[in-house]
Amino acid sequence: MNLLSADIQAVPLVCRDLAVGYNGRSVLEGIDLEFAAGQFISLLGPNGAGKTTFLRTLSRHLAPVHGTVMVAGHPLASLRQADLARLMAVVLTERVTPPLFSAFQFVALGRYPHTGFLGRLDDRDREVVRRSLAAVHALDLAGRDFASLSDGERQKVLVARALAQEPRILLLDEPTAHLDLRHRLEVMAILRDLCRVSGITVLASLHDVDIAARVSDRVVLVKDGAVTSWGCPEEVLDAESVARLYDFDQACFDNRLGSIELGGNGDRDRVFVVAGSGSGAPVYRMLARRGHPVATGILLDNDLDCFVAACLGVRCRSVSLARGIREEDLEAASTMMAACSLVIDAGGPLDGPCRDNRLLLEKALALGLPVFSLRREGSPPAPGITACAGPGELLDKLERY
């Protein structure tokens, strides 16, 4: 069949009552989803949930168990392979090592839907290959032997080959697997920009919830043979949904932070942290990592420290800015502090909304509690306060204590 110009106006990818699996047995079913042009969609779920099976069904590597898939307004099963290749490109997890191919030649293989039976490249084809390499910041790799490339370089070239098909839809299975941090972030930024600049619909299975929360227009959560949730990451990804998806017990995802915090249970000395304006977050993490139960306050409830404390299970006295800090808040924080073995001054503000931190430090000294301070002021600390030049020195002093 010939693709009609009207196809361009159709929703790129639609699934209706779709079930996917092997040998007639479903591993994921009840899929009713529409993926719009220019969207980045992340598939999230534990291993074995059916993410790869879903992608392989959409790419026609597997037949659906039942249901329908529409690609640009056409039933997937009705499309000729060449027509499907003009609409959809796929980057799967299989490692590819073609012999004696330069990166340019390998990317040129993506022109097969457009070059006819003999596969000869004309000037436009070569320009598309160059443009595809440029889109993934890999023009400098064009003359390199594909087999000599690093994992990160190979992944960029694999994406470039898919782009050389000039698709409307790009399917990727764990595109950042085996990549170091730099290449993982670079590949995700490239894919995100393809959606924005080229209007390509990108559907990728991912394991990194943090990255998915940052780059996705939509997320699909899959577990126990079904799509458990679907929508904007700001609405779908929260502490409860992510914990349920991955069976977390000591970790917590916060959509305000866009990250997962790993809490810690320990029986070391309980520590009270005087914080605010984000100064406490790294201290909470450091103490949780070392097995110290932590209490903190008094924090504004829109403070970064308050969000991180909640994620880590830190006991926290917090108030709203509109309400302000009252005498009972100071009493409650002082009671929490009195139950601790030592106090850390995280170096946050001592004025404005945080002016009562000064009173808490004075209270700590009055209680005879050891106080360690990360405050970086020119004047020497008050008597009874041990100054620490940074977190490393603080850790050393805590260990000696």
Tab-separated table of C-alpha atoms in Angstrom:
chain	number	residue	atom	x	y	z
A	1	MET	CA	0.000	0.000	0.000
A	2	ASN	CA	1.088	3.620	-0.506
A	3	LEU	CA	1.158	5.957	2.449
A	4	LEU	CA	-1.216	8.868	1.937
A	5	SER	CA	-0.500	12.469	2.809
A	6	ALA	CA	-3.484	12.250	5.188
A	7	ASP	CA	-1.458	9.794	7.250
A	8	ILE	CA	0.626	12.696	8.523
A	9	GLN	CA	-2.429	14.030	10.368
A	10	ALA	CA	-3.200	10.721	12.097
A	11	VAL	CA	-2.187	9.922	15.673
A	12	PRO	CA	1.187	8.183	15.250
A	13	LEU	CA	0.496	5.176	17.486
A	14	VAL	CA	-2.716	3.813	19.009
A	15	CYS	CA	-3.262	0.580	20.994
A	16	ARG	CA	-6.747	-0.781	21.627
A	17	ASP	CA	-7.438	-3.698	23.984
A	18	LEU	CA	-3.947	-4.939	23.175
A	19	ALA	CA	-2.487	-8.040	24.780
A	20	VAL	CA	1.139	-9.007	24.159
A	21	GLY	CA	3.019	-12.179	24.919
A	22	TYR	CA	4.411	-15.402	23.489
A	23	ASN	CA	2.779	-18.497	21.997
A	24	GLY	CA	-0.701	-17.167	22.670
A	25	ARG	CA	-0.003	-16.507	26.364
A	26	SER	CA	-0.331	-12.890	27.517
A	27	VAL	CA	2.310	-11.258	29.693
A	28	LEU	CA	0.749	-7.777	29.434
A	29	GLU	CA	-2.856	-7.059	28.473
A	30	GLY	CA	-5.613	-4.483	28.510
A	31	ILE	CA	-3.409	-1.860	26.834
A	32	ASP	CA	-5.453	1.144	25.647
A	33	LEU	CA	-3.057	3.975	24.863
A	34	GLU	CA	-2.538	6.781	22.348
A	35	PHE	CA	0.899	8.287	21.739
A	36	ALA	CA	0.863	11.763	20.202
A	37	ALA	CA	3.382	13.347	17.854
A	38	GLY	CA	6.414	14.917	19.503
A	39	GLN	CA	5.939	13.162	22.839
A	40	PHE	CA	8.586	11.355	24.864
A	41	ILE	CA	6.928	8.353	26.531
A	42	SER	CA	8.730	6.238	29.109
A	43	LEU	CA	7.804	2.642	29.897
A	44	LEU	CA	8.565	1.954	33.551
A	45	GLY	CA	8.274	-1.255	35.510
A	46	PRO	CA	10.236	-4.091	37.088
A	47	ASN	CA	12.104	-6.686	35.055
A	48	GLY	CA	9.723	-9.219	33.538
A	49	ALA	CA	6.763	-6.823	33.513
A	50	GLY	CA	6.449	-7.022	29.718
A	51	LYS	CA	8.073	-3.770	28.580
A	52	THR	CA	10.321	-5.398	25.969
A	53	THR	CA	7.510	-7.684	24.810
A	54	PHE	CA	5.294	-4.628	24.312
A	55	LEU	CA	7.946	-2.859	22.229
A	56	ARG	CA	8.628	-5.956	20.135
A	57	THR	CA	4.905	-6.246	19.437
A	58	LEU	CA	4.659	-2.611	18.364
A	59	SER	CA	7.659	-3.123	16.064
A	60	ARG	CA	6.049	-6.289	14.636
A	61	HIS	CA	8.810	-8.582	15.866
A	62	LEU	CA	5.988	-10.361	17.729
A	63	ALA	CA	2.343	-10.811	16.814
A	64	PRO	CA	-0.250	-9.483	19.290
A	65	VAL	CA	-2.081	-12.077	21.372
A	66	HIS	CA	-5.188	-10.016	20.653
A	67	GLY	CA	-6.232	-6.417	20.103
A	68	THR	CA	-5.156	-3.831	17.563
A	69	VAL	CA	-2.274	-1.470	16.922
A	70	MET	CA	-2.746	1.487	14.569
A	71	VAL	CA	0.298	3.211	13.076
A	72	ALA	CA	-0.417	6.586	11.459
A	73	GLY	CA	-4.031	5.553	10.998
A	74	HIS	CA	-3.254	2.135	9.493
A	75	PRO	CA	-3.562	-1.289	11.125
A	76	LEU	CA	-0.047	-2.436	11.969
A	77	ALA	CA	-0.617	-5.819	10.365
A	78	SER	CA	-1.647	-4.240	7.031
A	79	LEU	CA	1.522	-2.217	6.466
A	80	ARG	CA	4.167	-3.443	4.056
A	81	GLN	CA	7.564	-3.743	5.717
A	82	ALA	CA	9.016	-0.883	3.666
A	83	ASP	CA	6.082	1.379	4.589
A	84	LEU	CA	6.383	0.469	8.271
A	85	ALA	CA	10.109	1.228	8.152
A	86	ARG	CA	9.343	4.731	6.855
A	87	LEU	CA	7.064	5.318	9.821
A	88	MET	CA	8.814	3.483	12.644
A	89	ALA	CA	12.418	2.850	13.645
A	90	VAL	CA	13.550	0.520	16.399
A	91	VAL	CA	16.635	0.360	18.626
A	92	LEU	CA	16.591	-2.866	20.644
A	93	THR	CA	19.036	-4.094	23.271
A	94	GLU	CA	20.840	-6.663	21.114
A	95	ARG	CA	24.508	-5.798	20.723
A	96	VAL	CA	25.373	-5.196	17.075
A	97	THR	CA	28.946	-5.526	15.772
A	98	PRO	CA	28.931	-5.463	11.962
A	99	PRO	CA	32.337	-6.310	10.456
A	100	LEU	CA	34.263	-3.773	8.384
A	101	PHE	CA	31.647	-1.017	8.568
A	102	SER	CA	32.426	2.597	9.264
A	103	ALA	CA	29.936	4.466	11.414
A	104	PHE	CA	28.776	6.359	8.287
A	105	GLN	CA	28.208	3.120	6.383
A	106	PHE	CA	26.351	1.614	9.316
A	107	VAL	CA	24.040	4.630	9.629
A	108	ALA	CA	23.484	4.502	5.852
A	109	LEU	CA	21.859	1.095	6.343
A	110	GLY	CA	18.938	3.023	7.798
A	111	ARG	CA	18.165	4.395	4.334
A	112	TYR	CA	16.982	0.986	3.107
A	113	PRO	CA	13.257	1.925	3.051
A	114	HIS	CA	14.091	4.787	0.661
A	115	THR	CA	16.857	3.503	-1.627
A	116	GLY	CA	15.034	0.867	-3.664
A	117	PHE	CA	16.067	-2.660	-4.569
A	118	LEU	CA	19.752	-1.930	-5.247
A	119	GLY	CA	20.224	0.177	-2.135
A	120	ARG	CA	22.243	2.888	-3.869
A	121	LEU	CA	22.665	6.172	-2.027
A	122	ASP	CA	22.104	9.427	-3.851
A	123	ASP	CA	23.106	12.904	-2.656
A	124	ARG	CA	19.963	13.309	-0.585
A	125	ASP	CA	20.499	9.944	1.127
A	126	ARG	CA	24.054	10.892	2.044
A	127	GLU	CA	22.834	14.235	3.386
A	128	VAL	CA	20.223	12.454	5.533
A	129	VAL	CA	22.965	10.198	6.946
A	130	ARG	CA	25.133	13.203	7.778
A	131	ARG	CA	22.159	14.992	9.325
A	132	SER	CA	21.318	11.918	11.405
A	133	LEU	CA	24.875	11.689	12.723
A	134	ALA	CA	24.836	15.404	13.491
A	135	ALA	CA	21.550	15.065	15.392
A	136	VAL	CA	23.214	12.662	17.844
A	137	HIS	CA	26.470	14.679	18.012
A	138	ALA	CA	28.395	11.925	16.219
A	139	LEU	CA	29.626	13.484	12.976
A	140	ASP	CA	33.166	13.103	14.274
A	141	LEU	CA	32.613	9.329	14.391
A	142	ALA	CA	31.590	9.014	10.729
A	143	GLY	CA	34.908	7.581	9.525
A	144	ARG	CA	35.555	5.367	12.561
A	145	ASP	CA	35.252	1.586	12.427
A	146	PHE	CA	31.936	0.766	14.128
A	147	ALA	CA	33.544	-2.147	16.000
A	148	SER	CA	36.062	0.241	17.587
A	149	LEU	CA	33.435	2.506	19.178
A	150	SER	CA	32.712	2.637	22.902
A	151	ASP	CA	29.298	1.613	24.215
A	152	GLY	CA	28.177	5.222	24.430
A	153	GLU	CA	29.396	6.011	20.920
A	154	ARG	CA	27.715	2.882	19.537
A	155	GLN	CA	24.418	3.821	21.118
A	156	LYS	CA	24.504	7.241	19.484
A	157	VAL	CA	25.276	5.654	16.116
A	158	LEU	CA	22.430	3.150	16.579
A	159	VAL	CA	20.053	6.033	17.181
A	160	ALA	CA	21.484	7.810	14.116
A	161	ARG	CA	20.802	4.723	11.978
A	162	ALA	CA	17.197	4.757	13.208
A	163	LEU	CA	16.906	8.478	12.397
A	164	ALA	CA	18.211	7.834	8.881
A	165	GLN	CA	14.913	6.030	8.238
A	166	GLU	CA	13.221	9.431	8.770
A	167	PRO	CA	10.600	7.844	11.026
A	168	ARG	CA	7.678	9.405	12.838
A	169	ILE	CA	8.016	6.919	15.694
A	170	LEU	CA	11.160	5.743	17.474
A	171	LEU	CA	11.033	2.706	19.775
A	172	LEU	CA	13.949	2.044	22.125
A	173	ASP	CA	14.504	-0.761	24.614
A	174	GLU	CA	16.653	0.382	27.542
A	175	PRO	CA	18.637	2.905	25.463
A	176	THR	CA	20.917	3.807	28.375
A	177	ALA	CA	21.789	0.256	29.489
A	178	HIS	CA	25.567	-0.286	29.863
A	179	LEU	CA	26.305	3.433	29.438
A	180	ASP	CA	28.334	5.574	31.821
A	181	LEU	CA	26.718	8.637	33.373
A	182	ARG	CA	27.935	11.092	30.733
A	183	HIS	CA	26.654	9.057	27.789
A	184	ARG	CA	23.429	8.163	29.608
A	185	LEU	CA	22.579	11.829	30.064
A	186	GLU	CA	23.727	12.725	26.555
A	187	VAL	CA	21.595	10.035	24.897
A	188	MET	CA	18.528	11.040	26.909
A	189	ALA	CA	19.039	14.707	26.030
A	190	ILE	CA	19.337	13.774	22.344
A	191	LEU	CA	16.096	11.785	22.450
A	192	ARG	CA	14.270	14.565	24.282
A	193	ASP	CA	15.423	17.109	21.698
A	194	LEU	CA	14.296	14.869	18.823
A	195	CYS	CA	10.759	15.109	20.189
A	196	ARG	CA	10.917	18.889	20.491
A	197	VAL	CA	12.725	19.744	17.277
A	198	SER	CA	11.677	16.984	14.867
A	199	GLY	CA	8.257	16.057	16.257
A	200	ILE	CA	9.227	12.398	16.536
A	201	THR	CA	7.266	10.252	18.985
A	202	VAL	CA	9.773	8.450	21.213
A	203	LEU	CA	8.704	5.416	23.255
A	204	ALA	CA	11.474	4.015	25.449
A	205	SER	CA	11.644	1.428	28.200
A	206	LEU	CA	13.694	2.758	31.096
A	207	HIS	CA	14.828	1.657	34.529
A	208	ASP	CA	15.835	5.100	35.802
A	209	VAL	CA	12.771	6.754	37.345
A	210	ASP	CA	14.751	9.930	38.080
A	211	ILE	CA	15.594	10.466	34.411
A	212	ALA	CA	12.115	9.447	33.234
A	213	ALA	CA	10.574	12.046	35.533
A	214	ARG	CA	12.735	14.737	33.968
A	215	VAL	CA	12.461	13.975	30.245
A	216	SER	CA	9.060	12.330	29.756
A	217	ASP	CA	5.866	13.934	28.502
A	218	ARG	CA	4.003	10.774	29.494
A	219	VAL	CA	4.904	7.684	31.512
A	220	VAL	CA	3.398	4.202	31.315
A	221	LEU	CA	3.687	2.099	34.485
A	222	VAL	CA	3.454	-1.667	33.938
A	223	LYS	CA	3.369	-4.418	36.525
A	224	ASP	CA	1.650	-7.747	37.167
A	225	GLY	CA	0.464	-8.110	33.586
A	226	ALA	CA	-1.263	-4.727	33.264
A	227	VAL	CA	-0.793	-1.011	32.752
A	228	THR	CA	-1.205	0.258	36.310
A	229	SER	CA	-1.052	3.960	35.469
A	230	TRP	CA	-0.546	6.301	32.519
A	231	GLY	CA	-0.193	10.049	32.182
A	232	CYS	CA	2.018	13.061	32.913
A	233	PRO	CA	4.925	12.169	35.211
A	234	GLU	CA	3.984	15.071	37.494
A	235	GLU	CA	0.623	13.364	38.091
A	236	VAL	CA	1.554	9.682	37.879
A	237	LEU	CA	4.918	9.465	39.647
A	238	ASP	CA	4.694	9.921	43.385
A	239	ALA	CA	6.031	8.159	46.460
A	240	GLU	CA	3.179	5.675	46.623
A	241	SER	CA	3.023	4.741	42.931
A	242	VAL	CA	6.794	4.287	42.555
A	243	ALA	CA	7.080	2.294	45.800
A	244	ARG	CA	4.245	0.057	44.634
A	245	LEU	CA	5.757	-0.330	41.173
A	246	TYR	CA	9.173	-1.459	42.410
A	247	ASP	CA	8.260	-2.831	45.863
A	248	PHE	CA	10.413	-0.287	47.674
A	249	ASP	CA	10.707	-0.547	51.425
A	250	GLN	CA	13.645	1.725	52.349
A	251	ALA	CA	13.521	4.130	49.401
A	252	CYS	CA	11.173	6.970	48.555
A	253	PHE	CA	10.493	8.914	45.343
A	254	ASP	CA	9.448	12.548	45.622
A	255	ASN	CA	8.050	14.203	42.475
A	256	ARG	CA	8.951	17.634	43.866
A	257	LEU	CA	12.590	16.568	44.022
A	258	GLY	CA	12.349	14.354	40.928
A	259	SER	CA	14.559	11.784	42.611
A	260	ILE	CA	14.673	8.714	44.811
A	261	GLU	CA	16.065	9.038	48.312
A	262	LEU	CA	17.451	5.969	50.069
A	263	GLY	CA	16.605	6.044	53.750
A	264	GLY	CA	18.532	4.214	56.418
A	265	ASN	CA	17.677	2.497	59.651
A	266	GLY	CA	20.441	2.485	62.204
A	267	ASP	CA	21.175	2.263	65.907
A	268	ARG	CA	23.938	4.857	66.090
A	269	ASP	CA	23.617	8.129	68.003
A	270	ARG	CA	20.470	10.094	67.254
A	271	VAL	CA	21.364	13.456	65.704
A	272	PHE	CA	19.413	16.705	65.593
A	273	VAL	CA	20.148	18.890	62.559
A	274	VAL	CA	19.544	22.644	62.631
A	275	ALA	CA	18.943	23.411	58.967
A	276	GLY	CA	16.938	25.430	56.439
A	277	SER	CA	17.130	26.797	52.875
A	278	GLY	CA	18.488	23.486	51.567
A	279	SER	CA	21.464	23.380	53.916
A	280	GLY	CA	20.256	20.227	55.679
A	281	ALA	CA	19.616	17.954	52.676
A	282	PRO	CA	23.216	16.734	52.181
A	283	VAL	CA	23.626	16.339	55.948
A	284	TYR	CA	20.461	14.204	56.237
A	285	ARG	CA	21.701	11.961	53.423
A	286	MET	CA	25.147	11.634	54.982
A	287	LEU	CA	23.730	10.720	58.384
A	288	ALA	CA	21.195	8.256	56.943
A	289	ARG	CA	24.018	6.594	55.024
A	290	ARG	CA	25.980	6.223	58.252
A	291	GLY	CA	23.054	4.741	60.159
A	292	HIS	CA	22.191	7.726	62.374
A	293	PRO	CA	18.514	8.333	63.211
A	294	VAL	CA	17.866	12.012	62.487
A	295	ALA	CA	15.506	14.725	63.719
A	296	THR	CA	15.354	18.261	62.353
A	297	GLY	CA	13.523	21.564	62.517
A	298	ILE	CA	12.128	24.074	62.493
A	299	LEU	CA	11.626	24.068	58.712
A	300	LEU	CA	9.228	25.849	56.397
A	301	ASP	CA	7.045	23.271	54.698
A	302	ASN	CA	8.098	24.464	51.218
A	303	ASP	CA	11.818	24.177	51.990
A	304	LEU	CA	13.922	21.676	50.034
A	305	ASP	CA	15.133	20.367	53.381
A	306	CYS	CA	11.556	19.526	54.335
A	307	PHE	CA	11.018	17.455	51.164
A	308	VAL	CA	14.283	15.542	51.570
A	309	ALA	CA	13.601	14.942	55.272
A	310	ALA	CA	10.195	13.463	54.447
A	311	CYS	CA	11.729	11.163	51.815
A	312	LEU	CA	14.396	9.925	54.220
A	313	GLY	CA	12.004	9.360	57.097
A	314	VAL	CA	13.616	12.115	59.175
A	315	ARG	CA	11.524	13.379	62.102
A	316	CYS	CA	10.770	16.967	61.282
A	317	ARG	CA	9.028	19.922	62.853
A	318	SER	CA	7.751	22.087	60.032
A	319	VAL	CA	5.442	25.076	59.662
A	320	SER	CA	3.932	27.076	56.818
A	321	LEU	CA	5.340	30.497	56.024
A	322	ALA	CA	1.867	32.022	56.377
A	323	ARG	CA	1.447	30.559	59.865
A	324	GLY	CA	4.950	31.351	61.047
A	325	ILE	CA	6.886	29.825	63.922
A	326	ARG	CA	5.202	29.873	67.315
A	327	GLU	CA	6.338	29.157	70.846
A	328	GLU	CA	4.904	25.626	70.711
A	329	ASP	CA	7.036	24.886	67.623
A	330	LEU	CA	10.181	25.907	69.471
A	331	GLU	CA	9.159	23.761	72.426
A	332	ALA	CA	8.443	20.760	70.203
A	333	ALA	CA	11.766	21.133	68.358
A	334	SER	CA	13.621	21.553	71.637
A	335	THR	CA	12.013	18.371	72.988
A	336	MET	CA	13.101	16.467	69.858
A	337	MET	CA	16.606	17.898	70.236
A	338	ALA	CA	16.822	16.946	73.923
A	339	ALA	CA	16.238	13.308	72.933
A	340	CYS	CA	19.320	13.384	70.676
A	341	SER	CA	22.967	12.727	71.516
A	342	LEU	CA	24.438	15.572	69.498
A	343	VAL	CA	23.516	18.489	67.250
A	344	ILE	CA	24.749	19.508	63.807
A	345	ASP	CA	24.439	23.076	62.597
A	346	ALA	CA	24.107	22.615	58.829
A	347	GLY	CA	25.063	26.232	58.203
A	348	GLY	CA	21.680	27.531	57.115
A	349	PRO	CA	20.375	31.076	57.681
A	350	LEU	CA	20.047	32.467	61.171
A	351	ASP	CA	17.806	35.354	60.180
A	352	GLY	CA	14.549	35.972	58.348
A	353	PRO	CA	12.174	32.979	58.482
A	354	CYS	CA	15.038	30.902	59.971
A	355	ARG	CA	15.918	33.329	62.779
A	356	ASP	CA	14.759	30.840	65.424
A	357	ASN	CA	17.629	28.525	64.435
A	358	ARG	CA	19.809	30.738	66.616
A	359	LEU	CA	17.562	29.978	69.589
A	360	LEU	CA	17.786	26.243	68.873
A	361	LEU	CA	21.591	26.370	68.873
A	362	GLU	CA	21.565	28.285	72.144
A	363	LYS	CA	19.177	25.679	73.555
A	364	ALA	CA	21.531	22.878	72.449
A	365	LEU	CA	24.424	24.496	74.308
A	366	ALA	CA	22.238	25.039	77.380
A	367	LEU	CA	21.374	21.321	77.334
A	368	GLY	CA	25.081	20.484	77.231
A	369	LEU	CA	24.817	18.760	73.866
A	370	PRO	CA	27.895	18.557	71.611
A	371	VAL	CA	27.361	20.892	68.629
A	372	PHE	CA	29.241	20.464	65.339
A	373	SER	CA	28.926	23.318	62.863
A	374	LEU	CA	29.363	23.552	59.090
A	375	ARG	CA	28.895	27.316	59.222
A	376	ARG	CA	31.496	29.055	57.074
A	377	GLU	CA	31.840	32.399	58.757
A	378	GLY	CA	35.024	34.332	59.361
A	379	SER	CA	34.591	34.680	63.117
A	380	PRO	CA	35.369	31.759	65.428
A	381	PRO	CA	32.380	29.679	66.572
A	382	ALA	CA	30.740	30.249	69.926
A	383	PRO	CA	32.208	28.361	72.892
A	384	GLY	CA	31.006	24.779	72.921
A	385	ILE	CA	30.598	24.596	69.133
A	386	THR	CA	33.078	22.513	67.120
A	387	ALA	CA	33.726	24.023	63.689
A	388	CYS	CA	34.063	21.687	60.690
A	389	ALA	CA	35.552	22.848	57.403
A	390	GLY	CA	33.291	20.555	55.384
A	391	PRO	CA	31.308	17.306	55.389
A	392	GLY	CA	34.466	15.181	55.291
A	393	GLU	CA	35.859	16.750	58.445
A	394	LEU	CA	32.434	16.517	60.065
A	395	LEU	CA	32.319	12.775	59.367
A	396	ASP	CA	35.796	12.303	60.837
A	397	LYS	CA	34.822	14.166	64.001
A	398	LEU	CA	31.569	12.244	64.313
A	399	GLU	CA	33.473	8.958	64.060
A	400	ARG	CA	35.890	10.032	66.771
A	401	TYR	CA	32.976	11.208	68.904
